[in-house]
Amino acid sequence: VALLLGLALAVCGEGAAVPSFEEPSRGGLIRPDSPGNNLMFNFGASDVVETFGSTGGRFLVHFTKAGPNAVPAADVDASGVPDFVEQVASVYEEVLTKYQDELGFRAPVSDEGLADNGGDGRFDVYLVDFAGTGDGHYTNDKCSAGNPQICAGYMVQENDFKGYGYPSTLVANRILGSHEFFHAVQSAYDNDQGSVIAEGSAVWATEAFDPALKDFEGFLPGYLENPDRPLDQPLPGAVDPFSYGAGLYFEFLAEHHGADSVRALWERCAHGA
C-alpha cells in the first residue's frame, strides 16, 4: 500500500504557488453568449440571457427562459428566478465548499480581469441545450503566460436534463457539478496530466462529495475489466472507460491513506511536473 502511494507521488514533483494572471496567454476568448461565437454548445443570437448569482457569492449562472435553451420554468418561491437555476447555483456552492474547505483543494483560478469573463470574477456556469449529445463540460479559456499548465475557465451544462434518465434534476446537477467542476479544480494545479488521473480523480471526487450518488459505481467495470493495464496507459478513444473506472484507484488511496493523499498527488503534479 505504502509503495503504491509512493509510486503515485513520485510521478510528479513538488508543488508550487499559483501564479498571477496579469497577462493571459492567448486572446480572442469566447463564451457561450459571446456575439458570433462558433461554440458547439451555446446560446442563440435571439436568446435573452439572464444571470443569477449564488447565495455564497462564488458562482454566476447564465440562463434563458425561452427557446431551445430555456431552463424549466417552475418557480416555487416566486422570486422570478427558476428553481432549476437556483438549484444549480446551490449545488456548485456545496461542491466548492466540499473540495476547498473540507478536502483542502485549491479553488479554480479566477477569471477576474478578462475582457470576456461572464461579467466578473465569479465562476461562470452556462445552461444550454445539449440535445442528448452530452450533459456538460468544463472548458479552459485562459492559461498563465508564465505557467501554461494552470488555467481559468467556465462550465457549460445541460439546461433541463429532459430525456436523460436521471432520477431527478438534483441528482443530475450533483453528479455533473461535482465531476466536471473538479476539472476546474485540477486546472488550478495542472491541466495536462492525462486522462487517467484527470477523469479517475474526478470520479473519485464525486464519490467524496456524495457517496449516495451512483456515478462512481457505474464506472468501475472500465477498470475492473482491465486489471492488467498500467495506470499510466489509458485505453484509446475519446471516451475511455478505463480512465473513468480508475476512480477506484483513487478511492483506494483515500481509504488507505486519507483523502489528503489525492490532494497531495495533485499538489505534486502542479506546474507540469
GROMACS .gro file of N, CA and C in nm, residues 164-248:
model
  255
  164TYR      N    1  -3.294   1.245  -2.014
  164TYR     CA    2  -3.161   1.195  -1.982
  164TYR      C    3  -3.160   1.074  -1.891
  165GLY      N    4  -3.271   1.043  -1.826
  165GLY     CA    5  -3.277   0.924  -1.745
  165GLY      C    6  -3.231   0.941  -1.602
  166TYR      N    7  -3.191   1.061  -1.563
  166TYR     CA    8  -3.156   1.083  -1.423
  166TYR      C    9  -3.284   1.077  -1.338
  167PRO      N   10  -3.275   1.029  -1.214
  167PRO     CA   11  -3.396   1.021  -1.130
  167PRO      C   12  -3.453   1.157  -1.095
  168SER      N   13  -3.372   1.260  -1.099
  168SER     CA   14  -3.418   1.396  -1.069
  168SER      C   15  -3.315   1.495  -1.121
  169THR      N   16  -3.356   1.621  -1.135
  169THR     CA   17  -3.259   1.723  -1.176
  169THR      C   18  -3.157   1.745  -1.065
  170LEU      N   19  -3.195   1.724  -0.941
  170LEU     CA   20  -3.100   1.742  -0.831
  170LEU      C   21  -2.987   1.639  -0.840
  171VAL      N   22  -3.021   1.513  -0.866
  171VAL     CA   23  -2.918   1.411  -0.883
  171VAL      C   24  -2.830   1.444  -1.003
  172ALA      N   25  -2.892   1.485  -1.112
  172ALA     CA   26  -2.816   1.520  -1.232
  172ALA      C   27  -2.719   1.633  -1.205
  173ASN      N   28  -2.766   1.738  -1.139
  173ASN     CA   29  -2.680   1.852  -1.111
  173ASN      C   30  -2.568   1.817  -1.014
  174ARG      N   31  -2.596   1.729  -0.919
  174ARG     CA   32  -2.493   1.691  -0.821
  174ARG      C   33  -2.385   1.604  -0.886
  175ILE      N   34  -2.425   1.514  -0.975
  175ILE     CA   35  -2.327   1.431  -1.045
  175ILE      C   36  -2.244   1.515  -1.140
  176LEU      N   37  -2.312   1.591  -1.224
  176LEU     CA   38  -2.241   1.671  -1.324
  176LEU      C   39  -2.156   1.778  -1.258
  177GLY      N   40  -2.215   1.849  -1.161
  177GLY     CA   41  -2.142   1.957  -1.097
  177GLY      C   42  -2.018   1.909  -1.024
  178SER      N   43  -2.029   1.799  -0.951
  178SER     CA   44  -1.914   1.751  -0.874
  178SER      C   45  -1.804   1.696  -0.964
  179HIS      N   46  -1.840   1.629  -1.073
  179HIS     CA   47  -1.739   1.571  -1.162
  179HIS      C   48  -1.672   1.679  -1.247
  180GLU      N   49  -1.750   1.753  -1.323
  180GLU     CA   50  -1.692   1.849  -1.416
  180GLU      C   51  -1.625   1.965  -1.344
  181PHE      N   52  -1.681   2.007  -1.230
  181PHE     CA   53  -1.619   2.117  -1.158
  181PHE      C   54  -1.482   2.076  -1.103
  182PHE      N   55  -1.464   1.946  -1.077
  182PHE     CA   56  -1.333   1.903  -1.030
  182PHE      C   57  -1.226   1.923  -1.137
  183HIS      N   58  -1.265   1.923  -1.264
  183HIS     CA   59  -1.169   1.954  -1.370
  183HIS      C   60  -1.123   2.100  -1.359
  184ALA      N   61  -1.212   2.188  -1.315
  184ALA     CA   62  -1.171   2.327  -1.291
  184ALA      C   63  -1.072   2.335  -1.176
  185VAL      N   64  -1.094   2.253  -1.073
  185VAL     CA   65  -1.000   2.246  -0.961
  185VAL      C   66  -0.865   2.194  -1.010
  186GLN      N   67  -0.868   2.089  -1.092
  186GLN     CA   68  -0.744   2.033  -1.146
  186GLN      C   69  -0.665   2.138  -1.224
  187SER      N   70  -0.736   2.225  -1.296
  187SER     CA   71  -0.668   2.325  -1.378
  187SER      C   72  -0.602   2.434  -1.294
  188ALA      N   73  -0.629   2.436  -1.164
  188ALA     CA   74  -0.555   2.525  -1.075
  188ALA      C   75  -0.420   2.465  -1.038
  189TYR      N   76  -0.399   2.338  -1.073
  189TYR     CA   77  -0.272   2.268  -1.050
  189TYR      C   78  -0.200   2.241  -1.182
  190ASP      N   79  -0.267   2.171  -1.273
  190ASP     CA   80  -0.206   2.130  -1.400
  190ASP      C   81  -0.316   2.076  -1.490
  191ASN      N   82  -0.335   2.137  -1.604
  191ASN     CA   83  -0.446   2.097  -1.691
  191ASN      C   84  -0.407   1.990  -1.792
  192ASP      N   85  -0.287   1.933  -1.778
  192ASP     CA   86  -0.240   1.842  -1.884
  192ASP      C   87  -0.172   1.719  -1.825
  193GLN      N   88  -0.237   1.654  -1.728
  193GLN     CA   89  -0.178   1.537  -1.665
  193GLN      C   90  -0.224   1.404  -1.727
  194GLY      N   91  -0.313   1.407  -1.822
  194GLY     CA   92  -0.359   1.284  -1.884
  194GLY      C   93  -0.493   1.239  -1.830
  195SER      N   94  -0.559   1.150  -1.906
  195SER     CA   95  -0.698   1.116  -1.877
  195SER      C   96  -0.716   1.028  -1.754
  196VAL      N   97  -0.619   0.943  -1.721
  196VAL     CA   98  -0.638   0.854  -1.607
  196VAL      C   99  -0.649   0.932  -1.477
  197ILE      N  100  -0.554   1.022  -1.454
  197ILE     CA  101  -0.561   1.100  -1.331
  197ILE      C  102  -0.672   1.204  -1.340
  198ALA      N  103  -0.695   1.263  -1.458
  198ALA     CA  104  -0.798   1.367  -1.470
  198ALA      C  105  -0.938   1.309  -1.448
  199GLU      N  106  -0.972   1.206  -1.524
  199GLU     CA  107  -1.106   1.150  -1.513
  199GLU      C  108  -1.120   1.060  -1.389
  200GLY      N  109  -1.016   0.984  -1.360
  200GLY     CA  110  -1.022   0.896  -1.244
  200GLY      C  111  -1.041   0.972  -1.114
  201SER      N  112  -0.964   1.079  -1.095
  201SER     CA  113  -0.978   1.155  -0.971
  201SER      C  114  -1.106   1.237  -0.969
  202ALA      N  115  -1.160   1.273  -1.087
  202ALA     CA  116  -1.289   1.343  -1.091
  202ALA      C  117  -1.402   1.249  -1.050
  203VAL      N  118  -1.394   1.122  -1.093
  203VAL     CA  119  -1.492   1.023  -1.049
  203VAL      C  120  -1.481   1.003  -0.897
  204TRP      N  121  -1.358   0.996  -0.849
  204TRP     CA  122  -1.337   0.987  -0.704
  204TRP      C  123  -1.396   1.108  -0.632
  205ALA      N  124  -1.379   1.226  -0.689
  205ALA     CA  125  -1.428   1.349  -0.626
  205ALA      C  126  -1.579   1.346  -0.610
  206THR      N  127  -1.650   1.295  -0.711
  206THR     CA  128  -1.796   1.282  -0.698
  206THR      C  129  -1.832   1.191  -0.583
  207GLU      N  130  -1.760   1.081  -0.568
  207GLU     CA  131  -1.785   0.989  -0.458
  207GLU      C  132  -1.753   1.054  -0.324
  208ALA      N  133  -1.647   1.133  -0.319
  208ALA     CA  134  -1.612   1.202  -0.195
  208ALA      C  135  -1.717   1.308  -0.161
  209PHE      N  136  -1.771   1.372  -0.262
  209PHE     CA  137  -1.873   1.475  -0.242
  209PHE      C  138  -2.002   1.416  -0.189
  210ASP      N  139  -2.049   1.306  -0.251
  210ASP     CA  140  -2.176   1.246  -0.210
  210ASP      C  141  -2.173   1.097  -0.243
  211PRO      N  142  -2.138   1.012  -0.146
  211PRO     CA  143  -2.130   0.868  -0.171
  211PRO      C  144  -2.262   0.804  -0.212
  212ALA      N  145  -2.373   0.872  -0.190
  212ALA     CA  146  -2.504   0.818  -0.228
  212ALA      C  147  -2.526   0.821  -0.379
  213LEU      N  148  -2.451   0.904  -0.450
  213LEU     CA  149  -2.461   0.908  -0.596
  213LEU      C  150  -2.401   0.781  -0.654
  214LYS      N  151  -2.451   0.735  -0.766
  214LYS     CA  152  -2.410   0.606  -0.823
  214LYS      C  153  -2.313   0.619  -0.939
  215ASP      N  154  -2.261   0.739  -0.961
  215ASP     CA  155  -2.170   0.760  -1.073
  215ASP      C  156  -2.043   0.677  -1.058
  216PHE      N  157  -1.985   0.677  -0.941
  216PHE     CA  158  -1.862   0.603  -0.913
  216PHE      C  159  -1.880   0.455  -0.945
  217GLU      N  160  -1.985   0.395  -0.891
  217GLU     CA  161  -2.010   0.252  -0.912
  217GLU      C  162  -2.033   0.220  -1.059
  218GLY      N  163  -2.098   0.311  -1.130
  218GLY     CA  164  -2.125   0.286  -1.271
  218GLY      C  165  -2.002   0.280  -1.358
  219PHE      N  166  -1.894   0.346  -1.317
  219PHE     CA  167  -1.772   0.349  -1.396
  219PHE      C  168  -1.675   0.235  -1.364
  220LEU      N  169  -1.697   0.164  -1.255
  220LEU     CA  170  -1.599   0.065  -1.210
  220LEU      C  171  -1.566  -0.045  -1.311
  221PRO      N  172  -1.663  -0.095  -1.390
  221PRO     CA  173  -1.627  -0.200  -1.486
  221PRO      C  174  -1.515  -0.161  -1.581
  222GLY      N  175  -1.504  -0.033  -1.614
  222GLY     CA  176  -1.398   0.011  -1.704
  222GLY      C  177  -1.259  -0.018  -1.650
  223TYR      N  178  -1.248  -0.020  -1.518
  223TYR     CA  179  -1.120  -0.053  -1.454
  223TYR      C  180  -1.110  -0.202  -1.427
  224LEU      N  181  -1.214  -0.260  -1.373
  224LEU     CA  182  -1.209  -0.400  -1.330
  224LEU      C  183  -1.199  -0.497  -1.447
  225GLU      N  184  -1.242  -0.455  -1.564
  225GLU     CA  185  -1.230  -0.541  -1.682
  225GLU      C  186  -1.093  -0.530  -1.748
  226ASN      N  187  -1.006  -0.445  -1.695
  226ASN     CA  188  -0.871  -0.429  -1.750
  226ASN      C  189  -0.768  -0.432  -1.637
  227PRO      N  190  -0.766  -0.535  -1.555
  227PRO     CA  191  -0.680  -0.537  -1.436
  227PRO      C  192  -0.531  -0.543  -1.467
  228ASP      N  193  -0.495  -0.580  -1.588
  228ASP     CA  194  -0.353  -0.589  -1.622
  228ASP      C  195  -0.300  -0.462  -1.688
  229ARG      N  196  -0.382  -0.359  -1.696
  229ARG     CA  197  -0.342  -0.237  -1.766
  229ARG      C  198  -0.268  -0.143  -1.672
  230PRO      N  199  -0.151  -0.091  -1.709
  230PRO     CA  200  -0.080   0.005  -1.625
  230PRO      C  201  -0.162   0.132  -1.607
  231LEU      N  202  -0.147   0.195  -1.491
  231LEU     CA  203  -0.225   0.315  -1.461
  231LEU      C  204  -0.189   0.433  -1.548
  232ASP      N  205  -0.073   0.432  -1.610
  232ASP     CA  206  -0.034   0.545  -1.694
  232ASP      C  207  -0.064   0.522  -1.842
  233GLN      N  208  -0.143   0.420  -1.874
  233GLN     CA  209  -0.175   0.391  -2.013
  233GLN      C  210  -0.326   0.382  -2.033
  234PRO      N  211  -0.391   0.492  -2.066
  234PRO     CA  212  -0.535   0.489  -2.092
  234PRO      C  213  -0.567   0.409  -2.217
  235LEU      N  214  -0.688   0.361  -2.225
  235LEU     CA  215  -0.733   0.295  -2.347
  235LEU      C  216  -0.750   0.398  -2.458
  236PRO      N  217  -0.737   0.358  -2.583
  236PRO     CA  218  -0.755   0.454  -2.692
  236PRO      C  219  -0.902   0.494  -2.705
  237GLY      N  220  -0.924   0.608  -2.766
  237GLY     CA  221  -1.061   0.654  -2.789
  237GLY      C  222  -1.093   0.779  -2.712
  238ALA      N  223  -1.195   0.850  -2.760
  238ALA     CA  224  -1.232   0.978  -2.699
  238ALA      C  225  -1.289   0.960  -2.559
  239VAL      N  226  -1.370   0.857  -2.538
  239VAL     CA  227  -1.427   0.828  -2.407
  239VAL      C  228  -1.369   0.696  -2.360
  240ASP      N  229  -1.277   0.702  -2.267
  240ASP     CA  230  -1.201   0.586  -2.224
  240ASP      C  231  -1.257   0.532  -2.093
  241PRO      N  232  -1.324   0.417  -2.094
  241PRO     CA  233  -1.383   0.364  -1.970
  241PRO      C  234  -1.280   0.330  -1.863
  242PHE      N  235  -1.157   0.299  -1.904
  242PHE     CA  236  -1.053   0.268  -1.806
  242PHE      C  237  -1.016   0.392  -1.724
  243SER      N  238  -1.006   0.507  -1.791
  243SER     CA  239  -0.971   0.630  -1.720
  243SER      C  240  -1.077   0.665  -1.616
  244TYR      N  241  -1.203   0.653  -1.653
  244TYR     CA  242  -1.311   0.683  -1.559
  244TYR      C  243  -1.316   0.577  -1.449
  245GLY      N  244  -1.300   0.451  -1.485
  245GLY     CA  245  -1.303   0.344  -1.387
  245GLY      C  246  -1.187   0.349  -1.290
  246ALA      N  247  -1.079   0.419  -1.330
  246ALA     CA  248  -0.964   0.434  -1.241
  246ALA      C  249  -0.997   0.515  -1.117
  247GLY      N  250  -1.119   0.567  -1.111
  247GLY     CA  251  -1.164   0.628  -0.987
  247GLY      C  252  -1.149   0.533  -0.870
  248LEU      N  253  -1.155   0.403  -0.898
  248LEU     CA  254  -1.139   0.302  -0.793
  248LEU      C  255  -1.000   0.311  -0.729
   0.00000   0.00000   0.00000
